[in-house]
Each structure stands twice: as structure tokens, then as C-alpha cells.
Coordinates of C-alpha atoms and ligand atoms in Angstrom, one line a residue:
X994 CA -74.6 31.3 -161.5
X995 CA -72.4 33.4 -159.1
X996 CA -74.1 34.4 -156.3
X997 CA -71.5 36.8 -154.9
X998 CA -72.2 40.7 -155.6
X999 CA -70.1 42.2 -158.0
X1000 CA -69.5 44.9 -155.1
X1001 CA -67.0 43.1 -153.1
X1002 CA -63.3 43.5 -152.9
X1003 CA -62.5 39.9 -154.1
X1004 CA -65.1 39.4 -156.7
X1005 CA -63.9 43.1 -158.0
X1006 CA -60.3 42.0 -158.0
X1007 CA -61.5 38.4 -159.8
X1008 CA -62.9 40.5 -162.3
X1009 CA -60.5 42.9 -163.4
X1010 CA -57.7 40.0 -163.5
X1011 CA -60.1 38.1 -166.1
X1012 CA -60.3 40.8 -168.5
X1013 CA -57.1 42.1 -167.6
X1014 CA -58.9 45.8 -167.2
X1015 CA -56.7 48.7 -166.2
X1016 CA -58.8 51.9 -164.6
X1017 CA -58.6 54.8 -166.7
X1018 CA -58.1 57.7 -164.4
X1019 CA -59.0 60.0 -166.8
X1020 CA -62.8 58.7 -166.5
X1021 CA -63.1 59.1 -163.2
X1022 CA -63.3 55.1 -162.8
X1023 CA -63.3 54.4 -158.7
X1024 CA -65.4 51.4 -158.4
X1025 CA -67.7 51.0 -155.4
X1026 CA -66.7 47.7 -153.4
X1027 CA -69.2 47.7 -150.7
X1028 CA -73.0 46.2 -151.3
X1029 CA -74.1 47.8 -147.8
X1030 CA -73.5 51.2 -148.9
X1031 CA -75.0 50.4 -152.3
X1032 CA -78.3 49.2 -150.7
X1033 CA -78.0 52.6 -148.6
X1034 CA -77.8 54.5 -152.3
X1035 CA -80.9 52.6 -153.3
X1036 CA -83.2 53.2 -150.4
X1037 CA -82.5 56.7 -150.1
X1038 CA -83.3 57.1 -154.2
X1039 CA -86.9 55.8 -153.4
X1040 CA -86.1 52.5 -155.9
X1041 CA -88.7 50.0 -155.6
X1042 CA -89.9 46.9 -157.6
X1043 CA -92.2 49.4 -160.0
X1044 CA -90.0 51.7 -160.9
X1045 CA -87.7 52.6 -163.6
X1046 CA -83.5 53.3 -162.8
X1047 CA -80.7 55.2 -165.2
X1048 CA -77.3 54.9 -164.4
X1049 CA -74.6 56.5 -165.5
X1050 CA -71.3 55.0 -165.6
X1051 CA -72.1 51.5 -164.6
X1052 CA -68.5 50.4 -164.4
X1053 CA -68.0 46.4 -164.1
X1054 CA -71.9 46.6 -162.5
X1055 CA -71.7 47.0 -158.9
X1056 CA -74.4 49.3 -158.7
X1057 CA -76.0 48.0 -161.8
X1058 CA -76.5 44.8 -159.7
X1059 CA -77.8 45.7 -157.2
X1060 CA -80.6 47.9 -159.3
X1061 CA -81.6 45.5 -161.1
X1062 CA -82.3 43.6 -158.4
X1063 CA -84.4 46.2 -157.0
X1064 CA -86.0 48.0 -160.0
X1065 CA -88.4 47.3 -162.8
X1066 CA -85.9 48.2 -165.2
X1067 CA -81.9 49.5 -165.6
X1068 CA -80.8 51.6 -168.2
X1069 CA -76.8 52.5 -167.9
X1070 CA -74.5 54.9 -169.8
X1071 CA -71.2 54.0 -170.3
X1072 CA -68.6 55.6 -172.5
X1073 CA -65.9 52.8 -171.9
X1074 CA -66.2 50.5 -174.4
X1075 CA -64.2 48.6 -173.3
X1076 CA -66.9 47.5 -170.5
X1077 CA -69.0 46.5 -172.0
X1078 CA -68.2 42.9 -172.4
X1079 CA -67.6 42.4 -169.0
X1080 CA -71.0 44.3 -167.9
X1081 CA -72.2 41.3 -170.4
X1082 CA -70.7 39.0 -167.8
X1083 CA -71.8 40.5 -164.2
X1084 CA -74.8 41.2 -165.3
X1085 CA -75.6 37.8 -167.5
X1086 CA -78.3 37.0 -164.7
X1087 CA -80.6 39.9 -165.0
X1088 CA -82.9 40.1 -168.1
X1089 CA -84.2 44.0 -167.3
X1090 CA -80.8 45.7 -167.5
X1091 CA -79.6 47.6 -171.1
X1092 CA -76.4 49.0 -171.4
X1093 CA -76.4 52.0 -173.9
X1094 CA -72.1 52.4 -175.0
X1095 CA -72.7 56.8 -175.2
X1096 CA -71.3 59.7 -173.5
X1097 CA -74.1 60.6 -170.8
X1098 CA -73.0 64.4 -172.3
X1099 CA -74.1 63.8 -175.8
X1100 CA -76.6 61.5 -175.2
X1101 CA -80.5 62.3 -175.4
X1102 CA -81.8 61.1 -172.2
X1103 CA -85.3 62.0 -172.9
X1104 CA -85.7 59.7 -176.3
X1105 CA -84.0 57.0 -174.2
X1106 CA -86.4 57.7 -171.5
X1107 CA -89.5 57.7 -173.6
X1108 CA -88.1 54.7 -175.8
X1109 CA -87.5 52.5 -172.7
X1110 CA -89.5 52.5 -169.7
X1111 CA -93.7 52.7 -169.4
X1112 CA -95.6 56.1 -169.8
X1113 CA -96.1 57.4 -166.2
X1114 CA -93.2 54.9 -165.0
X1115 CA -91.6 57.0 -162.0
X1116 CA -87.7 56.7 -162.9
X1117 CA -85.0 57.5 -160.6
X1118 CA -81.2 58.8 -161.6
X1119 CA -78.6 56.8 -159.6
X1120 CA -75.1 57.0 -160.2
X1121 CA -71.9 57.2 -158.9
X1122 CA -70.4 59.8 -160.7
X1123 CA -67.4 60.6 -162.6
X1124 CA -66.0 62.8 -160.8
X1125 CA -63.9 64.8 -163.2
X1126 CA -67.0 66.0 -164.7
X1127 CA -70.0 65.9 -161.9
X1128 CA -71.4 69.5 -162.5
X1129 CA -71.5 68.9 -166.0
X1130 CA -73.8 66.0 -165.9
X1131 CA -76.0 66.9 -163.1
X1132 CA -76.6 70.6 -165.3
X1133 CA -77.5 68.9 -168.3
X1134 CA -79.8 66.5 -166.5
X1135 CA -81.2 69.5 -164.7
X1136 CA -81.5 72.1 -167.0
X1137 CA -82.7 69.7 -169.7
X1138 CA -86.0 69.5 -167.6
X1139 CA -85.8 65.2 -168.1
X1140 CA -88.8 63.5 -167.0
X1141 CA -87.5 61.4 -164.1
X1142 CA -88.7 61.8 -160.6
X1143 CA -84.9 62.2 -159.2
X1144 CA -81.3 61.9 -159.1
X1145 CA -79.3 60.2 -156.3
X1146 CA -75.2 60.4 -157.1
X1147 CA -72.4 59.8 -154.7
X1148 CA -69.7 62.7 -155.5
X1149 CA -67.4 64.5 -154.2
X1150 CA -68.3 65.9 -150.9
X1151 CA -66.9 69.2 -151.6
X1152 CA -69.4 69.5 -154.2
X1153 CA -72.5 67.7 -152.6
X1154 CA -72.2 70.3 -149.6
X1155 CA -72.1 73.0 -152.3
X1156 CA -75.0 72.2 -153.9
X1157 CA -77.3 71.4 -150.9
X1158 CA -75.9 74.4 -148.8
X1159 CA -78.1 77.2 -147.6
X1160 CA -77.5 81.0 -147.1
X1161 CA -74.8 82.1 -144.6
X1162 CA -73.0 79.6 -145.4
X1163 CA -69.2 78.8 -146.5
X1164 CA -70.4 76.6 -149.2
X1165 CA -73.3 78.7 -150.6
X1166 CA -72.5 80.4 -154.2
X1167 CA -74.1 80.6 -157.4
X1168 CA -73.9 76.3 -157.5
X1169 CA -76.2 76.1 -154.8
X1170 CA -78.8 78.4 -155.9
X1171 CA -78.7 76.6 -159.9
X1172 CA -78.9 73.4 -158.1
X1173 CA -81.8 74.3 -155.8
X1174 CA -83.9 76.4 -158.8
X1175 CA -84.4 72.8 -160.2
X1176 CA -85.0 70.7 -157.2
X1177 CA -84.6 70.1 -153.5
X1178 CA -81.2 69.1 -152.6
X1179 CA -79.9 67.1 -149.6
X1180 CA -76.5 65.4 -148.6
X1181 CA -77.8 62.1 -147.1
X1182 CA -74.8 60.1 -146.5
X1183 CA -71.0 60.6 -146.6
X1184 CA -68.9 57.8 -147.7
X1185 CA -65.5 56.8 -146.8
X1186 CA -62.7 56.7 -148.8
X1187 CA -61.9 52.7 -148.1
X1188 CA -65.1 52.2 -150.0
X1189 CA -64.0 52.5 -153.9
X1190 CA -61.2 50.7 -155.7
X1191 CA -58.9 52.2 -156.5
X1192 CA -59.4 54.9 -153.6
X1193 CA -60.0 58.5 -154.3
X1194 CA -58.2 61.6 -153.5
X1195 CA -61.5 63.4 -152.0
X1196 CA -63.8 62.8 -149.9
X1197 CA -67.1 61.3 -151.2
X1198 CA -70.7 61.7 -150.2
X1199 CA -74.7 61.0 -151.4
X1200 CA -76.7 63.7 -152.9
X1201 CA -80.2 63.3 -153.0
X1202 CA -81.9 65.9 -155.8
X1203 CA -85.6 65.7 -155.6
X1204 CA -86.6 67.4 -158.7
X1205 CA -89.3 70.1 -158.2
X1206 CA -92.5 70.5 -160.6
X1207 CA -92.2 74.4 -160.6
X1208 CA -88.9 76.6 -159.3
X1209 CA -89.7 77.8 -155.8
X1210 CA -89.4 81.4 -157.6
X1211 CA -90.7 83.4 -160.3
X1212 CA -88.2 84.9 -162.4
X1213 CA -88.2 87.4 -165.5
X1214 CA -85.4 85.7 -167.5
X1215 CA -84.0 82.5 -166.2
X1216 CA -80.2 83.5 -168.1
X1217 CA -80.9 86.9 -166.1
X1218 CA -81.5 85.7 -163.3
X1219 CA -78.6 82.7 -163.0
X1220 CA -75.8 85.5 -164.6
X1221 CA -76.9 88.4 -161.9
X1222 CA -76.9 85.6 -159.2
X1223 CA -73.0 84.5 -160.7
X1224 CA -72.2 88.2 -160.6
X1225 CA -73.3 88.7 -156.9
X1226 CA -70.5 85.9 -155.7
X1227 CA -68.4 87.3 -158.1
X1228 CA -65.9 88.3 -155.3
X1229 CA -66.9 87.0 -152.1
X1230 CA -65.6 89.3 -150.5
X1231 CA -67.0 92.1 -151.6
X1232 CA -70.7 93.6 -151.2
X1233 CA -73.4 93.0 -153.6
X1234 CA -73.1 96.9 -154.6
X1235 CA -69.3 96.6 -155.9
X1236 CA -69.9 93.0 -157.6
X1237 CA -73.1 94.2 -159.6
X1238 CA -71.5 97.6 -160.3
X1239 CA -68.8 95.5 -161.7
X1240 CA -71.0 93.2 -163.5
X1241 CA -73.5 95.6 -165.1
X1242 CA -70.6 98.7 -165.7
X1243 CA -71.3 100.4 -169.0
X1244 CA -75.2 99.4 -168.5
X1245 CA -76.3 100.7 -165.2
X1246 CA -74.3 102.9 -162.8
X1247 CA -74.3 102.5 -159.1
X1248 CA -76.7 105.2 -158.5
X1249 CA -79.5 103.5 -160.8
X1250 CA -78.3 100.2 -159.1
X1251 CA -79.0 101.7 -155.3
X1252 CA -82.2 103.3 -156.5
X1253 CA -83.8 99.3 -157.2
X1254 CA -81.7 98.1 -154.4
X1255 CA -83.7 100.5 -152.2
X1256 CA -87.2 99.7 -153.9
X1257 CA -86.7 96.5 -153.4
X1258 CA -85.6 96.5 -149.6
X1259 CA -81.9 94.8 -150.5
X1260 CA -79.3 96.8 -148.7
X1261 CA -76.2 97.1 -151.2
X1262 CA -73.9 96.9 -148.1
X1263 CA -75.0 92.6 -148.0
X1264 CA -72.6 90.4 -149.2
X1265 CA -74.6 87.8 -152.1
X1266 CA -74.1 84.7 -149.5
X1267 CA -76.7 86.3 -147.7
X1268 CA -79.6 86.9 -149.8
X1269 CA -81.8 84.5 -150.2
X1270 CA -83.2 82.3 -153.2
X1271 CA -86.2 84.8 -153.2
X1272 CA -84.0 87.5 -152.5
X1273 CA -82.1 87.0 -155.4
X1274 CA -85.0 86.2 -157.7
X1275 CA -86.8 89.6 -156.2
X1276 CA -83.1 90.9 -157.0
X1277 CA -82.6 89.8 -160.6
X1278 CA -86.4 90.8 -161.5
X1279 CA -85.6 94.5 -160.7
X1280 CA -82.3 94.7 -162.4
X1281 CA -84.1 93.1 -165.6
X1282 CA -85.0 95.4 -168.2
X1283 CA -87.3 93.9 -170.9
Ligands
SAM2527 N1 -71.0 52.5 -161.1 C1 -69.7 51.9 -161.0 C2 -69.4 51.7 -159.5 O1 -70.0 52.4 -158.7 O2 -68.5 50.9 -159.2 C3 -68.6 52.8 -161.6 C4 -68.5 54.3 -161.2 S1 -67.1 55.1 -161.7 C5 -66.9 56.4 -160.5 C6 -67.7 56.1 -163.1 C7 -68.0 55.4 -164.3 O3 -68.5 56.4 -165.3 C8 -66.9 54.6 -165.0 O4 -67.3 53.4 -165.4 C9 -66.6 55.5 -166.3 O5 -66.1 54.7 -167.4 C10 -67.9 56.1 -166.6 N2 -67.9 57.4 -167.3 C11 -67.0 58.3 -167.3 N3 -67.3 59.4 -168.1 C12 -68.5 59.0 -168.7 C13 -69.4 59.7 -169.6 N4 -69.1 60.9 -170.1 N5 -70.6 59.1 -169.9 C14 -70.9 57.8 -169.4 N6 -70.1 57.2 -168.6 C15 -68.9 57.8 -168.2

């Protein structure tokens, strides 16, 4: 029995020398070496002694640990197979953990979801990411329309601010409003650098993603809708009139496109980080012809 958490800097380092593991950069493997922070991660994702956790990425089991500690039941992704024995080793103590050796991109979440935890079971997503590919995952979790309740990942900050960030904003653009169609997004922490062995380049923080049981808007076409709302940010720069005339040339000239502007109230003269998530649904719903 070792009853140190994985998620310290000299257990970590104990670790590694035993297996002799090298971090492959290329997976995005910074491992968290701080159980304070972890707790933090796992208080903000609502985890409690009912519920049902997915991981993705577990690494050597810091976080791992310390959810199945807390949870009902852990189910962690990892693609590095080489792992996996040593996630055999940390995690020896705890009988409710599986470790499932698959790309989190390929894999189907839902059968795993349905296969492994009770019907009804509120399950939570917590993971510190990969960073190389963060908007990848967190779309195909999204957009999939899983059954889980949330998603709580420390990413880069860059990102995190992106996704949460509201109109008028330097880090509102099309992220932001694909983000915030499927749920309601919030940066609850930032996390220091001195955190993660080995350190990052960036700057990390917390997202919290509560996922929503309707989008806040109706829209025609949802591919519509998230393509005119691309188009809009197109060139930040420039006003909504010159990015959609751009967008929709050869379909609708700029004299059809100020005639719905103007039934719809939208002055062409905005620039797209200014409209609104009903805005742009009101927007994309009277450029969309059946
Ligand atoms: N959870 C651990 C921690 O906090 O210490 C490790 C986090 S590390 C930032 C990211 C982990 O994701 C690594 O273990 C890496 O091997 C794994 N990973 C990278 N790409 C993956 C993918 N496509 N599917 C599943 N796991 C992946």
C-alpha cells in the first residue's frame, strides 16, 4: 500500500524512473503534480460519491486517483500503451477504475457510456487535456450530443478564455459561440505553470462546460447557422456586410443581403464580435433559404 498521491513531484519522479518512461511531447503528456489543484478540478466538476467520472488521458493516474477516490466509478482513455502497465500500478488500490487503451477521437463514448455506468447515473467529463488537440476532443464530445451531465478540462488558457468569452470581447469568435450552442461555459480557475511535469509552454486554466438540454437558440440549419457565424469573423476587421458578401458571393449579392439585414434590425455596418448568440441565430435564420 502507498499512501502517497500519485500527484506529487517525488512520487511522479519515483515513477517514471521505475518504468523508465520518457514523455512523449507529441501527446501532449504534462502531468499534473499537485493533489490541491486536483481536488480543486474535482469540486468544481460536481463529483460526488454517486456519480459516474471519464477521463481522458489518465497519464501515470494523478487525476485518476484522486477520482476514484471520489467517484462511483472511473473510466479513462488513453492512447499510450505504453501506460498502461504502470496505470496497473498507481491505481492497484482502487477496484472501480477501467482503463480503456483507445484514441478518445475514434472511440465511441456513448457505447462505453451505456456499457459502463447505471441508467440515470449523472457522469461527469474530467480531464486534463492534450493540449495539441483540445478543440478536437471537446467538438466531438459536444457535438456528439453524449449523455454526461458535464465536462471539466484544464487547457490552455488561451483557449478556455475563447470558449467562455462573451460579445465585445477580444476572445469572442466563432469558438465561443459553437462552444456555448452546446452548453454553458465558464473559466473557473487558472493554473500555474509550476504545476505540470514537465512544464508547459502556455498558460493553463479550468473550464467548466455545463452541458445544456436545449441550445439557448432556435436555428433553421445548425451547418447554416455555425458556417454564416464562421463567415461573420471571417476578417475581424471588417463589417458583417463585407464578410457575408464575401462568404455568400455568387449566391446573394449585397443588396439582397442589406434588404434581410434591415428586416431583421442588424445594421451591416457591426462588426460579427458584436452580435449576439440570438443575434446571430435571428441572423443565420434570415440568410437561410430552404
Ligand atoms: N491526466 C494526467 C495528469 O493530469 O497528470 C495526464 C494528462 S496529459 C496532459 C494528457 C494525456 O492524454 C497523456 O497521458 C496522453 O498520453 C493522453 N492522450 C493524448 N492523446 C490522446 C488521445 N487521442 N486519446 C486518449 N488519450 C490521449
Amino acid at each position: 500500500m502507498n499512501n502517497k498521491a500519485v500527484a506529487t513531484p517525488t512520487r511522479t519522479k519515483e515513477i517514471l524512473k521505475k518504468y523508465g518512461f520518457s514523455f512523449k511531447k507529441s501527446l501532449g503528456q504534462n502531468f499534473l503534480v499537485d493533489v490541491n489543484i486536483l481536488r480543486n478540478i474535482i469540486e468544481h466538476a460536481g463529483i460526488h460519491k454517486q456519480a459516474g467520472a471519464i477521463e481522458i488521458g489518465p497519464g501515470i493516474g494523478a487525476l485518476t486517483e484522486q477520482l476514484a477516490i471520489h467517484a462511483d466509478r472511473v473510466v479513462a482513455f488513453e492512447i499510450d500503451q505504453r501506460l498502461l502497465p504502470i496505470l496497473e500500478d498507481t491505481l492497484s488500490e482502487y477496484s472501480n477504475v477501467e482503463i480503456i487503451n483507445e484514441d478518445i477521437l475514434k472511440a465511441d463514448v456513448e457505447a462505453v457510456i451505456r456499457e459502463k455506468f447505471d441508467e440515470g447515473q449523472p457522469i461527469h467529463v474530467v480531464a486534463n487535456l492534450p493540449y495539441y488537440i483540445t478543440t478536437p476532443i471537446l467538438m466531438k464530445l459536444l457535438m456528439d450530443r453524449l449523455s454526461f451531465d458535464s465536462l471539466t478540462v484544464m487547457i490552455q488558457k488561451e483557449v478556455a478564455d475563447r470558449m467562455a468569452a462573451e460579445p465585445n470581447t477580444k476572445s469572442y469568435g466563432s469558438l465561443s459561440i459553437a462552444v456555448q450552442y452546446y452548453t454553458e461555459a465558464e473559466v473557473v480557475m487558472n493554473v500555474p505553470k509550476t504545476v505540470f511535469m514537465p512544464q508547459p509552454n502556455v498558460d493553463s486554466a479550468v473550464l467548466r462546460l455545463k452541458m445544456r438540454n436545449e441550445p439557448p437558440v432556435h436555428v433553421e440549419d445548425e451547418e447554416f447557422f455555425f458556417d454564416t457565424v464562421k463567415a461573420t469573423f471571417g476578417q475581424r476587421r471588417k463589417t458583417l456586410m463585407n464578410n457575408l458578401a464575401r462568404h455568400f458571393k455568387g449566391e446573394m449579392d449585397k443588396e439582397e443581403l442589406r434588404t434581410r439585414l434591415g428586416e431583421i434590425g442588424i445594421d451591416p455596418s457591426r462588426r460579427g464580435e458584436s452580435l449576439s448568440m440570438e443575434e446571430f441565430a435571428t441572423l443565420a435564420n434570415a440568410l437561410y433559404v430552404k
